[in-house]
PDB file of C-alpha atoms in Angstrom:
ATOM      1  CA  UNK A  25       0.000   0.000   0.000  1.00  0.00           C
ATOM      2  CA  UNK A  26       1.494   3.271  -1.081  1.00  0.00           C
ATOM      3  CA  UNK A  27       0.566   6.687   0.121  1.00  0.00           C
ATOM      4  CA  UNK A  28       1.163   9.937  -1.638  1.00  0.00           C
ATOM      5  CA  UNK A  29       2.027  13.101   0.116  1.00  0.00           C
ATOM      6  CA  UNK A  30       1.117  16.369  -1.562  1.00  0.00           C
ATOM      7  CA  UNK A  31       2.987  19.399  -0.413  1.00  0.00           C
ATOM      8  CA  UNK A  32       1.940  22.821  -1.582  1.00  0.00           C
ATOM      9  CA  UNK A  33       4.467  25.587  -1.287  1.00  0.00           C
ATOM     10  CA  UNK A  34       3.133  29.085  -0.958  1.00  0.00           C
ATOM     11  CA  UNK A  35       5.877  31.546  -1.593  1.00  0.00           C
ATOM     12  CA  UNK A  36       5.544  34.931   0.020  1.00  0.00           C
ATOM     13  CA  UNK A  37       7.402  37.704  -1.722  1.00  0.00           C
ATOM     14  CA  UNK A  38       8.294  41.239  -0.860  1.00  0.00           C
ATOM     15  CA  UNK A  39       7.111  43.742  -3.424  1.00  0.00           C
ATOM     16  CA  UNK A  40      10.147  45.349  -5.072  1.00  0.00           C
ATOM     17  CA  UNK A  41       8.175  48.445  -6.042  1.00  0.00           C
ATOM     18  CA  UNK A  42       6.814  49.013  -2.541  1.00  0.00           C
ATOM     19  CA  UNK A  43      10.365  48.512  -1.110  1.00  0.00           C
ATOM     20  CA  UNK A  44       9.604  45.796   1.421  1.00  0.00           C
ATOM     21  CA  UNK A  45       6.497  47.348   2.905  1.00  0.00           C
ATOM     22  CA  UNK A  46       4.265  44.583   1.488  1.00  0.00           C
ATOM     23  CA  UNK A  47       4.518  40.822   1.646  1.00  0.00           C
ATOM     24  CA  UNK A  48       2.333  39.216  -0.998  1.00  0.00           C
ATOM     25  CA  UNK A  49       1.510  35.710  -2.184  1.00  0.00           C
ATOM     26  CA  UNK A  50       3.008  34.683  -5.525  1.00  0.00           C
ATOM     27  CA  UNK A  51      -0.340  34.304  -7.310  1.00  0.00           C
ATOM     28  CA  UNK A  52      -1.264  36.218 -10.515  1.00  0.00           C
ATOM     29  CA  UNK A  53      -4.647  37.446  -9.287  1.00  0.00           C
ATOM     30  CA  UNK A  54      -3.215  38.622  -5.971  1.00  0.00           C
ATOM     31  CA  UNK A  55      -0.332  40.350  -7.728  1.00  0.00           C
ATOM     32  CA  UNK A  56      -2.700  42.127 -10.121  1.00  0.00           C
ATOM     33  CA  UNK A  57      -4.926  43.351  -7.295  1.00  0.00           C
ATOM     34  CA  UNK A  58      -1.834  44.559  -5.412  1.00  0.00           C
ATOM     35  CA  UNK A  59      -0.527  46.366  -8.497  1.00  0.00           C
ATOM     36  CA  UNK A  60      -3.897  48.031  -9.057  1.00  0.00           C
ATOM     37  CA  UNK A  61      -4.145  49.163  -5.443  1.00  0.00           C
ATOM     38  CA  UNK A  62      -0.552  50.393  -5.000  1.00  0.00           C
ATOM     39  CA  UNK A  63       0.825  51.577  -8.341  1.00  0.00           C
ATOM     40  CA  UNK A  64      -1.801  51.412 -11.089  1.00  0.00           C
ATOM     41  CA  UNK A  65      -0.484  54.601 -12.744  1.00  0.00           C
ATOM     42  CA  UNK A  66       3.070  53.258 -13.107  1.00  0.00           C
ATOM     43  CA  UNK A  67       1.749  49.921 -14.408  1.00  0.00           C
ATOM     44  CA  UNK A  68      -0.517  51.549 -17.013  1.00  0.00           C
ATOM     45  CA  UNK A  69       2.340  53.826 -18.145  1.00  0.00           C
ATOM     46  CA  UNK A  70       4.634  50.795 -18.558  1.00  0.00           C
ATOM     47  CA  UNK A  71       1.900  48.817 -20.367  1.00  0.00           C
ATOM     48  CA  UNK A  72       1.292  51.676 -22.809  1.00  0.00           C
ATOM     49  CA  UNK A  73       5.027  52.185 -23.466  1.00  0.00           C
ATOM     50  CA  UNK A  74       5.493  48.472 -24.194  1.00  0.00           C
ATOM     51  CA  UNK A  75       2.251  48.022 -26.222  1.00  0.00           C
ATOM     52  CA  UNK A  76       0.977  45.667 -23.549  1.00  0.00           C
ATOM     53  CA  UNK A  77      -2.682  45.137 -22.689  1.00  0.00           C
ATOM     54  CA  UNK A  78      -3.327  45.973 -19.040  1.00  0.00           C
ATOM     55  CA  UNK A  79      -4.345  42.983 -16.944  1.00  0.00           C
ATOM     56  CA  UNK A  80      -5.389  44.950 -13.888  1.00  0.00           C
ATOM     57  CA  UNK A  81      -8.810  43.700 -12.670  1.00  0.00           C
ATOM     58  CA  UNK A  82     -10.467  47.100 -13.136  1.00  0.00           C
ATOM     59  CA  UNK A  83      -9.060  47.488 -16.660  1.00  0.00           C
ATOM     60  CA  UNK A  84     -10.158  43.968 -17.647  1.00  0.00           C
ATOM     61  CA  UNK A  85     -13.689  44.657 -16.343  1.00  0.00           C
ATOM     62  CA  UNK A  86     -13.810  48.000 -18.193  1.00  0.00           C
ATOM     63  CA  UNK A  87     -12.705  46.317 -21.434  1.00  0.00           C
ATOM     64  CA  UNK A  88     -15.403  43.631 -21.068  1.00  0.00           C
ATOM     65  CA  UNK A  89     -18.022  46.333 -20.486  1.00  0.00           C
ATOM     66  CA  UNK A  90     -16.794  48.277 -23.532  1.00  0.00           C
ATOM     67  CA  UNK A  91     -17.014  45.163 -25.732  1.00  0.00           C
ATOM     68  CA  UNK A  92     -20.500  44.336 -24.411  1.00  0.00           C
ATOM     69  CA  UNK A  93     -21.723  47.865 -25.185  1.00  0.00           C
ATOM     70  CA  UNK A  94     -20.236  47.762 -28.682  1.00  0.00           C
ATOM     71  CA  UNK A  95     -21.955  44.467 -29.489  1.00  0.00           C
ATOM     72  CA  UNK A  96     -25.294  44.917 -31.209  1.00  0.00           C
ATOM     73  CA  UNK A  97     -28.438  43.476 -29.704  1.00  0.00           C
ATOM     74  CA  UNK A  98     -31.515  42.185 -31.477  1.00  0.00           C
ATOM     75  CA  UNK A  99     -33.852  44.346 -29.363  1.00  0.00           C
ATOM     76  CA  UNK A 100     -34.232  46.938 -32.123  1.00  0.00           C
ATOM     77  CA  UNK A 101     -35.288  44.244 -34.575  1.00  0.00           C
ATOM     78  CA  UNK A 102     -37.834  42.497 -32.350  1.00  0.00           C
ATOM     79  CA  UNK A 103     -41.393  43.730 -32.040  1.00  0.00           C
ATOM     80  CA  UNK A 104     -43.937  42.498 -29.535  1.00  0.00           C
ATOM     81  CA  UNK A 105     -47.275  41.389 -30.899  1.00  0.00           C
ATOM     82  CA  UNK A 106     -50.430  42.133 -28.967  1.00  0.00           C
ATOM     83  CA  UNK A 107     -52.624  39.306 -27.657  1.00  0.00           C
ATOM     84  CA  UNK A 108     -55.417  40.235 -30.041  1.00  0.00           C
ATOM     85  CA  UNK A 109     -53.059  39.601 -32.978  1.00  0.00           C
ATOM     86  CA  UNK A 110     -52.388  36.064 -31.758  1.00  0.00           C
ATOM     87  CA  UNK A 111     -56.034  34.995 -31.440  1.00  0.00           C
ATOM     88  CA  UNK A 112     -56.734  31.971 -33.621  1.00  0.00           C
ATOM     89  CA  UNK A 113     -60.074  32.100 -35.455  1.00  0.00           C
ATOM     90  CA  UNK A 114     -62.708  29.756 -34.010  1.00  0.00           C
ATOM     91  CA  UNK A 115     -63.730  26.544 -35.712  1.00  0.00           C
ATOM     92  CA  UNK A 116     -65.715  23.581 -34.377  1.00  0.00           C
ATOM     93  CA  UNK A 117     -62.891  21.235 -35.344  1.00  0.00           C
ATOM     94  CA  UNK A 118     -60.310  23.336 -33.465  1.00  0.00           C
ATOM     95  CA  UNK A 119     -62.549  23.522 -30.366  1.00  0.00           C
ATOM     96  CA  UNK A 120     -63.162  19.758 -30.434  1.00  0.00           C
ATOM     97  CA  UNK A 121     -59.410  19.113 -30.675  1.00  0.00           C
ATOM     98  CA  UNK A 122     -58.641  21.545 -27.810  1.00  0.00           C
ATOM     99  CA  UNK A 123     -61.395  20.040 -25.618  1.00  0.00           C
ATOM    100  CA  UNK A 124     -60.144  16.483 -26.170  1.00  0.00           C
ATOM    101  CA  UNK A 125     -56.539  17.508 -25.490  1.00  0.00           C
ATOM    102  CA  UNK A 126     -57.724  19.211 -22.276  1.00  0.00           C
ATOM    103  CA  UNK A 127     -59.553  16.006 -21.223  1.00  0.00           C
ATOM    104  CA  UNK A 128     -56.422  13.938 -21.759  1.00  0.00           C
ATOM    105  CA  UNK A 129     -53.940  16.399 -20.231  1.00  0.00           C
ATOM    106  CA  UNK A 130     -55.991  16.928 -17.056  1.00  0.00           C
ATOM    107  CA  UNK A 131     -57.201  13.321 -16.788  1.00  0.00           C
ATOM    108  CA  UNK A 132     -60.864  14.377 -16.869  1.00  0.00           C
ATOM    109  CA  UNK A 133     -63.693  11.928 -17.501  1.00  0.00           C
ATOM    110  CA  UNK A 134     -65.332  12.195 -20.922  1.00  0.00           C
ATOM    111  CA  UNK A 135     -68.574  13.261 -19.203  1.00  0.00           C
ATOM    112  CA  UNK A 136     -66.861  16.514 -18.138  1.00  0.00           C
ATOM    113  CA  UNK A 137     -67.584  17.940 -21.590  1.00  0.00           C
ATOM    114  CA  UNK A 138     -71.301  17.286 -21.058  1.00  0.00           C
ATOM    115  CA  UNK A 139     -71.447  18.936 -17.626  1.00  0.00           C
ATOM    116  CA  UNK A 140     -73.681  22.043 -17.539  1.00  0.00           C
ATOM    117  CA  UNK A 141     -71.010  24.087 -15.717  1.00  0.00           C
ATOM    118  CA  UNK A 142     -68.460  23.293 -18.442  1.00  0.00           C
ATOM    119  CA  UNK A 143     -70.927  24.457 -21.086  1.00  0.00           C
ATOM    120  CA  UNK A 144     -71.616  27.617 -19.060  1.00  0.00           C
ATOM    121  CA  UNK A 145     -67.881  28.320 -18.791  1.00  0.00           C
ATOM    122  CA  UNK A 146     -67.448  27.927 -22.560  1.00  0.00           C
ATOM    123  CA  UNK A 147     -70.437  30.214 -23.205  1.00  0.00           C
ATOM    124  CA  UNK A 148     -68.986  32.903 -20.932  1.00  0.00           C
ATOM    125  CA  UNK A 149     -65.542  32.617 -22.537  1.00  0.00           C
ATOM    126  CA  UNK A 150     -67.013  32.760 -26.035  1.00  0.00           C
ATOM    127  CA  UNK A 151     -68.309  36.276 -25.344  1.00  0.00           C
ATOM    128  CA  UNK A 152     -64.797  37.576 -24.639  1.00  0.00           C
ATOM    129  CA  UNK A 153     -63.674  40.053 -27.270  1.00  0.00           C
ATOM    130  CA  UNK A 154     -59.968  40.251 -26.390  1.00  0.00           C
ATOM    131  CA  UNK A 155     -59.095  36.758 -25.227  1.00  0.00           C
ATOM    132  CA  UNK A 156     -59.652  35.163 -21.821  1.00  0.00           C
ATOM    133  CA  UNK A 157     -57.559  35.849 -18.729  1.00  0.00           C
ATOM    134  CA  UNK A 158     -57.202  32.625 -16.750  1.00  0.00           C
ATOM    135  CA  UNK A 159     -56.647  33.240 -13.016  1.00  0.00           C
ATOM    136  CA  UNK A 160     -53.601  31.821 -11.275  1.00  0.00           C
ATOM    137  CA  UNK A 161     -53.602  29.391  -8.357  1.00  0.00           C
ATOM    138  CA  UNK A 162     -53.641  32.041  -5.624  1.00  0.00           C
ATOM    139  CA  UNK A 163     -56.505  33.967  -7.200  1.00  0.00           C
ATOM    140  CA  UNK A 164     -58.469  30.758  -7.803  1.00  0.00           C
ATOM    141  CA  UNK A 165     -57.950  29.608  -4.214  1.00  0.00           C
ATOM    142  CA  UNK A 166     -59.010  33.006  -2.841  1.00  0.00           C
ATOM    143  CA  UNK A 167     -62.155  32.992  -5.004  1.00  0.00           C
ATOM    144  CA  UNK A 168     -63.050  29.440  -3.881  1.00  0.00           C
ATOM    145  CA  UNK A 169     -62.639  30.488  -0.236  1.00  0.00           C
ATOM    146  CA  UNK A 170     -64.797  33.604  -0.795  1.00  0.00           C
ATOM    147  CA  UNK A 171     -67.525  31.554  -2.517  1.00  0.00           C
ATOM    148  CA  UNK A 172     -67.450  28.965   0.286  1.00  0.00           C
ATOM    149  CA  UNK A 173     -67.817  31.638   2.990  1.00  0.00           C
ATOM    150  CA  UNK A 174     -70.725  33.213   1.098  1.00  0.00           C
ATOM    151  CA  UNK A 175     -72.370  29.794   0.803  1.00  0.00           C
ATOM    152  CA  UNK A 176     -72.005  29.197   4.567  1.00  0.00           C
ATOM    153  CA  UNK A 177     -73.436  32.655   5.319  1.00  0.00           C
ATOM    154  CA  UNK A 178     -76.474  32.024   3.108  1.00  0.00           C
ATOM    155  CA  UNK A 179     -76.951  28.569   4.639  1.00  0.00           C
ATOM    156  CA  UNK A 180     -76.756  30.017   8.159  1.00  0.00           C
ATOM    157  CA  UNK A 181     -79.374  32.680   7.301  1.00  0.00           C
ATOM    158  CA  UNK A 182     -81.632  30.027   5.803  1.00  0.00           C
ATOM    159  CA  UNK A 183     -81.340  27.801   8.886  1.00  0.00           C
ATOM    160  CA  UNK A 184     -81.950  30.744  11.234  1.00  0.00           C
ATOM    161  CA  UNK A 185     -85.055  31.685   9.215  1.00  0.00           C
ATOM    162  CA  UNK A 186     -86.445  28.141   9.518  1.00  0.00           C
ATOM    163  CA  UNK A 187     -85.788  28.093  13.277  1.00  0.00           C
ATOM    164  CA  UNK A 188     -87.761  31.317  13.735  1.00  0.00           C
ATOM    165  CA  UNK A 189     -90.835  29.972  11.918  1.00  0.00           C
TER     166      UNK A 189
END
């Protein structure tokens, strides 16, 4: 059975530009941050004189931002269509297909299409002139709770009326 021993050497260096006032880790990112904090002007002057691209973190970020701003976006070429433009004309065949797909997707019994409340819902929706807004879960739950409370209130009034007779 052999075992391997990994030894990592971290070399601390004194900055020659700061004249021994700083001890830094020999790591490119750390060195760049140190250079930016202590002598960014000297570094940029040297980089310009030697036709060298600055690798200081702030300069790299500024260059990325400049490139991103120069790149064209498709926003100017995209137009948003209104809901009324996307409405598909009604046909019995299309409704039948949508109803059957709804039955399958929601695991409804076939008799659901014959239920009077389903027919009422379709009649109400058919009168919509600009599409139908379907409520979300929270709104549906709140409406069910409101309807239930109203039903209990009416039932209580009815029972109280019969007790008084």
